[in-house]
Amino acid sequence: MNPISHLLERLLKLPAPATRNLVVQRDLRVPMPDGVELLADRWAPRTGGEGLPTALVRSPYGRKGAFGAGLARPLAERGFQVLMQSTRGGFGSGGAFDPLRQEREDGLATLDWVVKQPWFGDAIVLTGASYLGYVQWAVADRLPPQVKAMIPHITESRLTLEFLREDGLSLETPFGWGVQVATQERRFALLRQRSQAKKVHQALNTLPLAQADVVAIGHRSDYIQDVLAHPETSPRWTALDHRDRVADVTVPVSSIGGWYDIFLPGQLRDFRTLQDAGRRPRLTVGPWTHAGELLAGASVSLRETLEFGLAHARGEEPPERAPVRLFVMGEEAWRDFASWPPEGYAPQRFHLQPGGTLSPELPGGSAPDTYRYDPADPTPAAGGVRMAPDAGRADNTALEARADVLTYTTAVLGEDVEVIGDVQAEIWFRSSLPFADVFVRLCDVGPDGRSVNVCDGLTSLRDAAELTAVTVRLWPTAHRFRRGHRIRVQVSSGAFPRYARNPGTGEPHATAVTLRAADQEVHHDPVHASAIVLPVRA
């Protein structure tokens, strides 16, 4: 009787295991070309484990406790032997941890080591979420023939670079992750999570932001400093971008993501790259946030590793299903499609109108709507694409009551409106300052008046004092607005701390100390017809 095994089976809704009797070989030493040794644990059935397909999991978060058992045990009980390796510089592995930059060389060396081990059979499957998925893309174009499949979850081939774009700096996620990896091996780290969260909150409000890492961690973090200081074009980050490897992947890939996941746009880009290269990838996207996929979506991820990965490892065809499986929010149901984006959805413009309304018709002549954005009291993030406890779908009532948030809402829908694909907005905008952000959010308003966020995005401007047509790319989505509901668009100038607040001065985020409030204008007239463009089912 193994209570952890039974608990995982019930929580994750997994099929019954072939065995619950496992053996774990701890601290296997895996040599790297530069002489550093990385530690790994091998999980396998106590009898008959040698020669089974190997699920390789490379992680910066440790190998033991609930984390190790939750990842390795379900797979080792159901047909795999599992090798969990700690990446360089963490949890006993040698060398220094330099986030994301060492994973190609170390990953290739690890694969070379695995295929030479006496317990190895003839098949490897790469699996894992987030960072554990990114390490798969780092080696994806040079896989040995023994690798039979990849199952990357909530991840993409360039990862951190999403946060380094000059067009709106994501702050909360890369900063919080930098703090996490800097403190996770401290004594009693789990017990100190609440006090650490308070430090992170204080740090995110620190000016200048270049001092925030010291507030949260107690010392400088090279990773956080690089996130704050270096744009995407910096050579420092070039080695992190593995987009050019995706088209060369020849093994079957099944990718799993979430509509509120921080890496979704890049994950869908990678999937489209595989499609365009003539591969036959699979895609599953659920209603999850990044952290939520690790919980609610873990069942889907593990089943896909077992059904898709194990079948390919055995030289069999996995259970047949459509290439794309999407959870359509609003309908609250899974649907199958042939591709992403799916065919049959055409762009439809919903125009911002005077009086806070929204409709397909062009607006008439009207004065712009105005609001004042004050970075000293920044418009807060509410739900959405975050790693915070309130991420994902949330009640936007309090947010929409703020004076610095404009809303535009359709009449009650007489029929369902189904939106699946990429979403963008075109907002005619002007500010009293040259430097400003435009944040746009799409919401579903139910019959009870509750407004729930569907997707959103932010664009930063350096010429906002001139009336400008601003394109804002929102997160992709699959959502059905039900008959009797209404479609709503929010326009504001921030979502703090998800995005760094715009100080209004043009100073770099890392060094800005002065905060200037701005008066913003959103125009909606026949010449300056602001709109959100939705891919609507024809």
XYZ file of C-alpha atoms in Angstrom:
538
model
C 0.000 0.000 0.000
C 1.501 3.300 -1.077
C -0.727 6.227 0.005
C 1.076 8.757 -2.216
C 0.534 6.542 -5.259
C -3.176 6.178 -4.529
C -3.558 9.888 -3.823
C -1.884 10.868 -7.122
C -4.034 8.382 -9.009
C -7.235 9.928 -7.628
C -6.156 13.567 -7.866
C -4.823 13.270 -11.402
C -7.524 10.854 -12.613
C -4.947 8.421 -13.933
C -5.462 4.812 -15.012
C -4.484 2.154 -12.533
C -0.722 1.525 -12.476
C 1.063 -1.574 -13.645
C 2.971 -1.533 -10.347
C 3.295 0.569 -7.223
C 6.555 -1.058 -6.178
C 9.322 1.295 -7.318
C 13.002 1.716 -6.643
C 14.784 5.081 -6.738
C 18.500 5.368 -7.437
C 19.562 8.705 -5.980
C 22.326 11.074 -7.031
C 23.551 9.441 -10.205
C 26.440 11.520 -11.517
C 26.148 12.712 -15.106
C 29.429 14.198 -16.445
C 29.408 17.297 -18.634
C 32.108 18.089 -21.227
C 33.648 20.756 -18.967
C 34.070 18.315 -16.065
C 31.040 19.462 -14.065
C 28.785 16.659 -12.810
C 24.986 16.982 -12.693
C 22.987 14.819 -10.302
C 20.006 12.736 -11.345
C 17.561 10.286 -9.747
C 16.317 7.213 -11.606
C 12.817 5.960 -10.809
C 11.895 2.485 -12.074
C 9.778 -0.550 -11.202
C 11.576 -2.696 -8.660
C 11.399 -5.619 -11.069
C 11.573 -5.351 -14.838
C 12.578 -1.694 -14.898
C 15.695 -2.046 -17.024
C 15.064 -1.584 -20.711
C 11.781 0.299 -20.323
C 11.388 3.577 -22.232
C 13.075 6.441 -20.380
C 11.188 9.638 -19.607
C 13.831 12.352 -19.240
C 12.974 15.320 -17.031
C 15.538 18.093 -16.525
C 14.618 20.614 -13.829
C 16.030 23.563 -11.848
C 13.558 22.901 -8.992
C 14.970 19.813 -7.307
C 14.278 16.086 -7.511
C 12.964 15.006 -4.124
C 9.859 15.377 -2.004
C 6.426 16.035 -3.467
C 7.877 17.639 -6.600
C 9.898 14.592 -7.559
C 7.218 12.101 -6.591
C 4.466 14.018 -8.378
C 6.384 14.007 -11.657
C 8.243 10.709 -11.599
C 6.052 8.244 -9.714
C 2.977 8.323 -11.989
C 5.136 7.651 -15.057
C 7.357 5.016 -13.437
C 4.261 3.123 -12.262
C 2.787 3.034 -15.775
C 5.462 1.902 -18.226
C 8.426 4.278 -18.014
C 11.631 4.465 -16.128
C 12.162 8.118 -15.252
C 15.410 10.056 -15.031
C 15.006 13.321 -13.136
C 18.058 15.523 -13.387
C 18.840 18.750 -11.558
C 20.144 21.337 -13.983
C 23.548 22.935 -13.467
C 24.141 24.775 -10.205
C 21.134 23.563 -8.227
C 20.190 20.849 -5.726
C 23.600 19.185 -5.694
C 24.495 19.528 -9.367
C 27.865 21.137 -9.984
C 28.643 24.459 -11.596
C 26.813 27.773 -11.279
C 23.179 28.272 -12.240
C 22.937 30.736 -15.122
C 19.229 30.650 -15.988
C 18.387 29.265 -19.424
C 21.822 29.774 -20.964
C 23.430 26.366 -20.311
C 20.648 24.013 -21.261
C 21.666 23.156 -24.819
C 25.163 21.893 -24.047
C 24.139 20.187 -20.802
C 21.025 18.680 -22.372
C 22.909 17.182 -25.310
C 25.565 15.749 -22.973
C 22.858 14.229 -20.774
C 21.204 12.511 -23.744
C 24.574 11.126 -24.817
C 25.097 9.747 -21.295
C 21.632 8.182 -21.005
C 21.894 6.054 -24.146
C 25.126 4.502 -22.832
C 23.722 3.330 -19.487
C 23.271 -0.411 -18.851
C 19.652 0.093 -17.738
C 18.731 1.987 -20.900
C 16.560 0.247 -23.480
C 16.101 1.866 -26.873
C 13.705 4.808 -26.374
C 13.629 8.231 -24.708
C 10.697 10.597 -24.336
C 11.296 14.235 -23.341
C 8.624 15.673 -21.074
C 8.072 18.498 -18.619
C 6.452 21.877 -18.067
C 7.690 25.476 -18.218
C 11.490 25.500 -17.759
C 11.330 21.691 -18.011
C 9.776 22.132 -21.457
C 12.148 24.867 -22.567
C 15.117 22.532 -22.068
C 13.510 20.216 -24.638
C 13.473 22.932 -27.298
C 17.106 23.759 -26.496
C 18.193 20.379 -27.915
C 15.301 19.668 -30.273
C 17.234 19.901 -33.562
C 20.018 17.499 -32.490
C 18.139 14.665 -30.859
C 19.716 11.214 -31.030
C 17.619 8.550 -32.799
C 16.678 7.046 -29.447
C 14.438 10.047 -28.698
C 10.959 9.121 -29.915
C 8.742 12.028 -28.809
C 8.572 15.417 -27.077
C 5.752 16.570 -24.792
C 6.483 20.202 -23.793
C 3.888 21.774 -21.470
C 3.176 25.489 -20.928
C 6.450 26.530 -22.513
C 8.016 27.871 -25.689
C 11.319 27.912 -27.519
C 12.425 31.420 -26.478
C 10.854 31.643 -23.007
C 12.299 34.657 -21.146
C 12.544 36.775 -24.286
C 8.796 37.462 -24.072
C 9.615 39.571 -21.010
C 12.425 41.493 -22.636
C 10.500 43.156 -25.451
C 10.660 46.931 -25.377
C 6.943 47.007 -26.163
C 5.765 46.694 -22.566
C 7.967 45.116 -19.888
C 6.452 42.145 -18.086
C 7.595 42.598 -14.511
C 5.818 40.361 -12.027
C 6.550 36.985 -13.624
C 10.279 37.255 -14.446
C 10.974 39.077 -11.183
C 9.038 36.578 -9.104
C 10.736 33.668 -10.845
C 14.153 35.233 -10.322
C 13.405 35.502 -6.608
C 12.107 31.938 -6.492
C 15.210 30.320 -7.965
C 17.468 32.533 -5.830
C 15.781 31.498 -2.568
C 14.375 28.000 -3.126
C 17.308 26.181 -1.517
C 17.394 28.333 1.595
C 16.586 26.638 4.870
C 12.847 26.457 5.586
C 12.087 28.024 2.173
C 8.615 26.457 2.051
C 7.716 27.751 5.518
C 8.880 31.236 4.586
C 6.752 31.559 1.447
C 4.290 34.028 2.992
C 6.972 36.337 4.326
C 8.858 36.036 1.028
C 5.713 37.026 -0.885
C 5.478 40.199 1.220
C 9.068 41.044 0.328
C 8.330 40.536 -3.368
C 5.318 42.852 -3.133
C 7.458 45.510 -1.473
C 10.193 45.000 -4.058
C 7.867 45.446 -7.035
C 6.919 48.867 -5.687
C 10.559 49.869 -5.149
C 12.079 52.788 -7.054
C 14.386 52.462 -8.801
C 13.563 48.908 -9.837
C 17.282 48.160 -10.089
C 17.244 47.914 -6.271
C 14.238 45.600 -6.100
C 16.249 42.360 -6.115
C 18.107 43.399 -2.966
C 14.795 44.169 -1.256
C 13.370 40.745 -2.137
C 16.442 38.520 -1.922
C 18.995 40.410 0.127
C 21.566 40.574 -2.671
C 21.870 41.310 -6.377
C 20.540 38.862 -8.966
C 22.306 38.912 -12.320
C 19.228 37.388 -13.954
C 16.861 40.077 -12.610
C 19.299 42.839 -13.462
C 19.546 41.537 -17.031
C 15.762 41.355 -17.371
C 15.434 44.970 -16.263
C 18.360 46.353 -18.234
C 18.648 44.445 -21.511
C 16.224 44.656 -24.438
C 15.548 41.703 -26.673
C 18.273 42.777 -29.106
C 21.090 42.391 -26.556
C 23.689 39.698 -27.431
C 23.422 38.585 -23.799
C 20.158 36.835 -24.622
C 20.884 35.461 -28.084
C 21.707 31.961 -26.843
C 18.277 31.713 -25.197
C 16.360 31.885 -28.460
C 15.753 28.428 -29.920
C 13.044 29.372 -32.424
C 15.259 28.421 -35.356
C 15.454 24.838 -34.061
C 11.716 24.159 -34.080
C 11.291 23.566 -37.826
C 14.072 20.970 -37.728
C 12.379 18.778 -35.117
C 11.571 15.409 -36.666
C 10.169 13.502 -33.666
C 6.426 13.693 -32.872
C 5.542 16.660 -30.629
C 2.476 17.062 -28.451
C 2.263 20.534 -26.920
C 0.007 21.427 -23.968
C -0.842 24.999 -22.975
C -3.365 27.218 -21.229
C -5.411 30.224 -22.372
C -4.087 32.243 -19.417
C -0.545 30.905 -19.578
C 2.316 33.377 -19.718
C 3.958 31.544 -22.656
C 0.893 30.826 -24.813
C 1.660 33.122 -27.808
C 5.121 31.629 -28.215
C 3.814 28.108 -27.764
C 1.263 28.626 -30.531
C 4.008 30.133 -32.719
C 6.099 26.979 -32.234
C 3.110 24.810 -33.105
C 2.467 26.781 -36.302
C 6.150 26.446 -37.219
C 5.863 22.662 -36.965
C 2.642 22.729 -38.995
C 4.219 24.862 -41.715
C 7.257 22.551 -41.824
C 4.991 19.632 -42.707
C 5.197 17.920 -39.317
C 2.146 16.464 -37.591
C 2.226 18.031 -34.126
C -0.575 17.828 -31.570
C -1.837 20.755 -29.534
C -4.010 20.860 -26.424
C -5.018 24.171 -24.819
C -7.106 24.265 -21.649
C -8.589 27.056 -19.495
C -5.513 27.123 -17.284
C -3.065 29.664 -15.938
C 0.635 28.826 -15.739
C 0.464 27.590 -12.155
C -2.989 26.140 -12.751
C -1.747 23.854 -15.521
C 0.659 22.375 -13.009
C -2.391 21.389 -10.932
C -5.653 21.216 -12.913
C -3.857 20.525 -16.176
C -1.374 18.031 -14.738
C -3.797 15.195 -15.361
C -3.987 16.067 -19.083
C -0.205 16.449 -19.295
C 0.525 13.121 -17.630
C -2.064 11.257 -19.679
C -0.585 12.730 -22.862
C 2.889 11.609 -21.803
C 1.522 8.115 -21.192
C -0.769 7.821 -24.225
C 1.221 9.791 -26.806
C 4.784 9.492 -25.537
C 4.721 5.882 -24.399
C 3.047 4.723 -27.610
C 5.740 6.343 -29.758
C 8.444 4.956 -27.463
C 7.076 1.477 -28.100
C 6.853 2.031 -31.851
C 3.064 2.137 -31.764
C 0.514 4.692 -32.928
C -1.060 6.704 -30.101
C -4.865 6.814 -29.742
C -6.241 8.725 -32.711
C -7.507 12.265 -32.142
C -7.668 15.588 -33.944
C -4.394 17.543 -34.229
C -5.812 20.424 -32.149
C -7.970 20.082 -29.041
C -9.180 23.331 -27.477
C -11.252 24.084 -24.414
C -13.764 26.667 -25.625
C -14.483 28.939 -22.689
C -18.024 30.204 -22.330
C -19.205 26.963 -23.913
C -17.089 25.211 -21.245
C -16.418 22.264 -23.518
C -13.523 20.593 -25.351
C -13.613 20.787 -29.143
C -11.413 19.298 -31.870
C -9.935 21.186 -34.838
C -7.613 20.407 -37.722
C -5.171 23.303 -37.230
C -4.282 26.470 -35.346
C -5.673 28.947 -36.002
C -8.723 26.945 -37.078
C -10.420 27.599 -40.400
C -13.860 29.180 -40.576
C -13.178 32.230 -38.390
C -13.075 35.659 -40.006
C -11.942 38.983 -38.481
C -14.815 41.188 -37.364
C -14.376 44.718 -36.066
C -16.312 45.856 -33.021
C -15.985 49.644 -32.808
C -15.729 51.712 -29.648
C -18.687 54.091 -29.561
C -19.673 57.245 -27.658
C -21.362 56.578 -24.352
C -19.333 53.456 -23.635
C -21.013 51.217 -26.184
C -19.479 48.714 -28.592
C -20.870 47.594 -31.953
C -19.851 46.537 -35.484
C -21.058 49.870 -36.899
C -18.660 52.768 -37.463
C -18.981 55.438 -34.765
C -20.464 58.830 -35.495
C -18.762 62.128 -34.759
C -17.910 62.461 -31.053
C -15.423 63.878 -28.618
C -12.774 61.485 -27.264
C -13.140 59.772 -23.909
C -10.528 60.766 -21.336
C -8.982 59.431 -18.158
C -5.976 60.225 -15.987
C -3.264 57.643 -15.427
C -1.102 58.095 -12.336
C 1.828 55.680 -11.981
C 1.928 56.524 -8.265
C -1.502 54.821 -8.078
C -1.181 52.457 -11.045
C -4.098 50.631 -12.605
C -3.864 47.184 -10.974
C -3.719 43.785 -12.600
C -6.860 41.766 -11.912
C -6.731 38.105 -12.886
C -5.384 37.370 -16.341
C -2.026 36.057 -17.496
C -0.128 35.950 -14.233
C 1.420 33.545 -11.741
C -0.417 35.206 -8.843
C -3.102 33.387 -6.796
C -5.861 35.444 -8.488
C -4.668 34.707 -12.037
C -6.967 33.574 -14.823
C -10.660 34.349 -15.030
C -11.692 36.946 -12.445
C -14.491 39.329 -11.543
C -13.532 42.698 -13.038
C -16.175 44.735 -11.177
C -13.741 46.575 -8.906
C -11.280 47.197 -11.733
C -13.941 48.625 -14.040
C -15.153 50.971 -11.304
C -11.834 52.825 -11.354
C -11.692 56.241 -12.999
C -8.616 55.222 -15.007
C -10.405 52.355 -16.811
C -12.739 52.953 -19.770
C -15.281 50.323 -20.792
C -17.216 49.769 -24.029
C -20.017 47.182 -24.068
C -22.284 45.691 -26.726
C -26.023 45.370 -26.421
C -27.281 42.037 -25.112
C -26.383 39.385 -27.684
C -29.289 37.846 -29.543
C -27.192 34.826 -30.568
C -23.932 33.182 -29.594
C -20.717 34.796 -30.856
C -17.815 32.327 -31.043
C -14.283 33.764 -31.093
C -11.285 31.483 -31.736
C -7.853 32.694 -32.836
C -5.610 35.721 -32.523
C -7.158 38.915 -31.141
C -5.966 42.466 -31.612
C -7.202 46.010 -31.005
C -6.610 49.230 -32.915
C -6.955 52.177 -30.541
C -6.669 55.812 -31.599
C -4.855 57.257 -28.609
C -3.218 60.462 -27.427
C -1.528 61.384 -24.144
C -0.377 64.578 -22.509
C 3.054 62.883 -22.312
C 5.094 61.234 -25.072
C 5.561 58.069 -23.010
C 2.471 55.998 -22.268
C 1.051 52.461 -22.312
C -2.198 51.245 -23.812
C -3.736 48.173 -22.146
C -6.769 46.520 -23.756
C -8.839 43.718 -22.243
C -11.703 41.677 -23.707
C -14.407 40.629 -21.232
C -17.588 38.558 -21.142
C -20.430 40.231 -19.235
C -23.038 37.802 -17.962
C -26.753 38.460 -17.423
C -25.963 39.280 -13.780
C -23.632 42.101 -14.878
C -20.460 40.303 -13.778
C -17.572 41.061 -16.145
C -15.013 38.265 -16.583
C -11.749 38.755 -18.473
C -11.131 36.665 -21.589
C -7.800 37.974 -22.928
C -5.709 41.156 -22.955
C -2.479 42.821 -24.032
C -0.372 45.966 -23.668
C 1.592 48.232 -26.022
C 4.117 50.909 -24.978
C 4.454 54.193 -26.864
C 7.214 56.769 -27.170
C 5.253 59.178 -29.359
C 1.958 59.210 -27.458
C 1.678 63.015 -27.456
C 0.651 62.720 -31.116
C -2.679 61.139 -32.009
C -1.657 57.610 -32.943
C -3.368 54.438 -34.127
C -2.031 51.922 -31.602
C -2.075 48.206 -32.382
C -2.416 46.083 -29.250
C -1.956 42.335 -29.629
C -4.063 40.482 -27.102
C -3.547 36.877 -26.005
C -5.072 34.302 -28.363
C -8.309 32.769 -27.120
C -11.186 30.373 -27.709
C -14.359 31.770 -26.190
C -18.067 31.623 -26.881
C -20.046 34.693 -25.840
C -23.461 33.250 -25.055
C -26.795 34.642 -26.133
C -27.950 36.956 -23.360
C -24.368 37.983 -22.540
C -22.523 41.104 -23.681
C -19.038 41.699 -25.093
C -16.973 44.325 -23.296
C -13.651 46.033 -24.052
C -11.581 47.783 -21.389
C -8.999 50.444 -22.238
C -6.524 51.684 -19.641
C -2.810 52.419 -19.311
C -1.470 49.605 -17.211
C -1.882 46.354 -15.302
C 0.555 46.567 -12.404
C 2.535 44.577 -11.349
C 2.025 42.228 -14.287
C 3.561 44.962 -16.425
C 6.020 47.507 -15.078
C 4.273 50.843 -14.608
C 5.140 53.450 -17.205
C 6.778 56.349 -15.289
C 5.828 58.809 -18.039
C 9.352 60.221 -18.259
C 10.986 57.963 -20.843
C 13.576 56.809 -18.305
C 14.626 53.142 -18.409
C 12.549 50.940 -16.136
C 15.590 49.942 -14.104
C 16.635 53.491 -13.150
C 13.402 55.537 -13.242
C 12.617 57.306 -9.967
C 10.263 60.074 -11.112
C 6.592 59.289 -11.741
C 4.506 61.642 -13.881
C 0.737 61.414 -14.258
C -0.761 61.739 -17.737
C -4.111 62.680 -19.246
C -5.105 60.117 -21.868
C -7.547 60.326 -24.776
C -9.283 57.458 -26.613
C -10.840 58.564 -29.908
C -13.861 57.025 -31.618
C -15.167 58.863 -34.662
C -15.493 58.034 -38.379
C -11.871 59.020 -39.081
C -10.371 57.622 -35.876
C -12.441 54.461 -35.480
C -10.986 52.553 -32.527
C -11.941 48.873 -32.569
C -11.218 45.415 -31.335
C -10.791 42.818 -34.085
C -12.182 39.398 -33.175
C -11.870 36.157 -35.176
C -15.566 35.283 -35.296
C -17.017 32.032 -36.559
C -18.481 32.691 -39.971
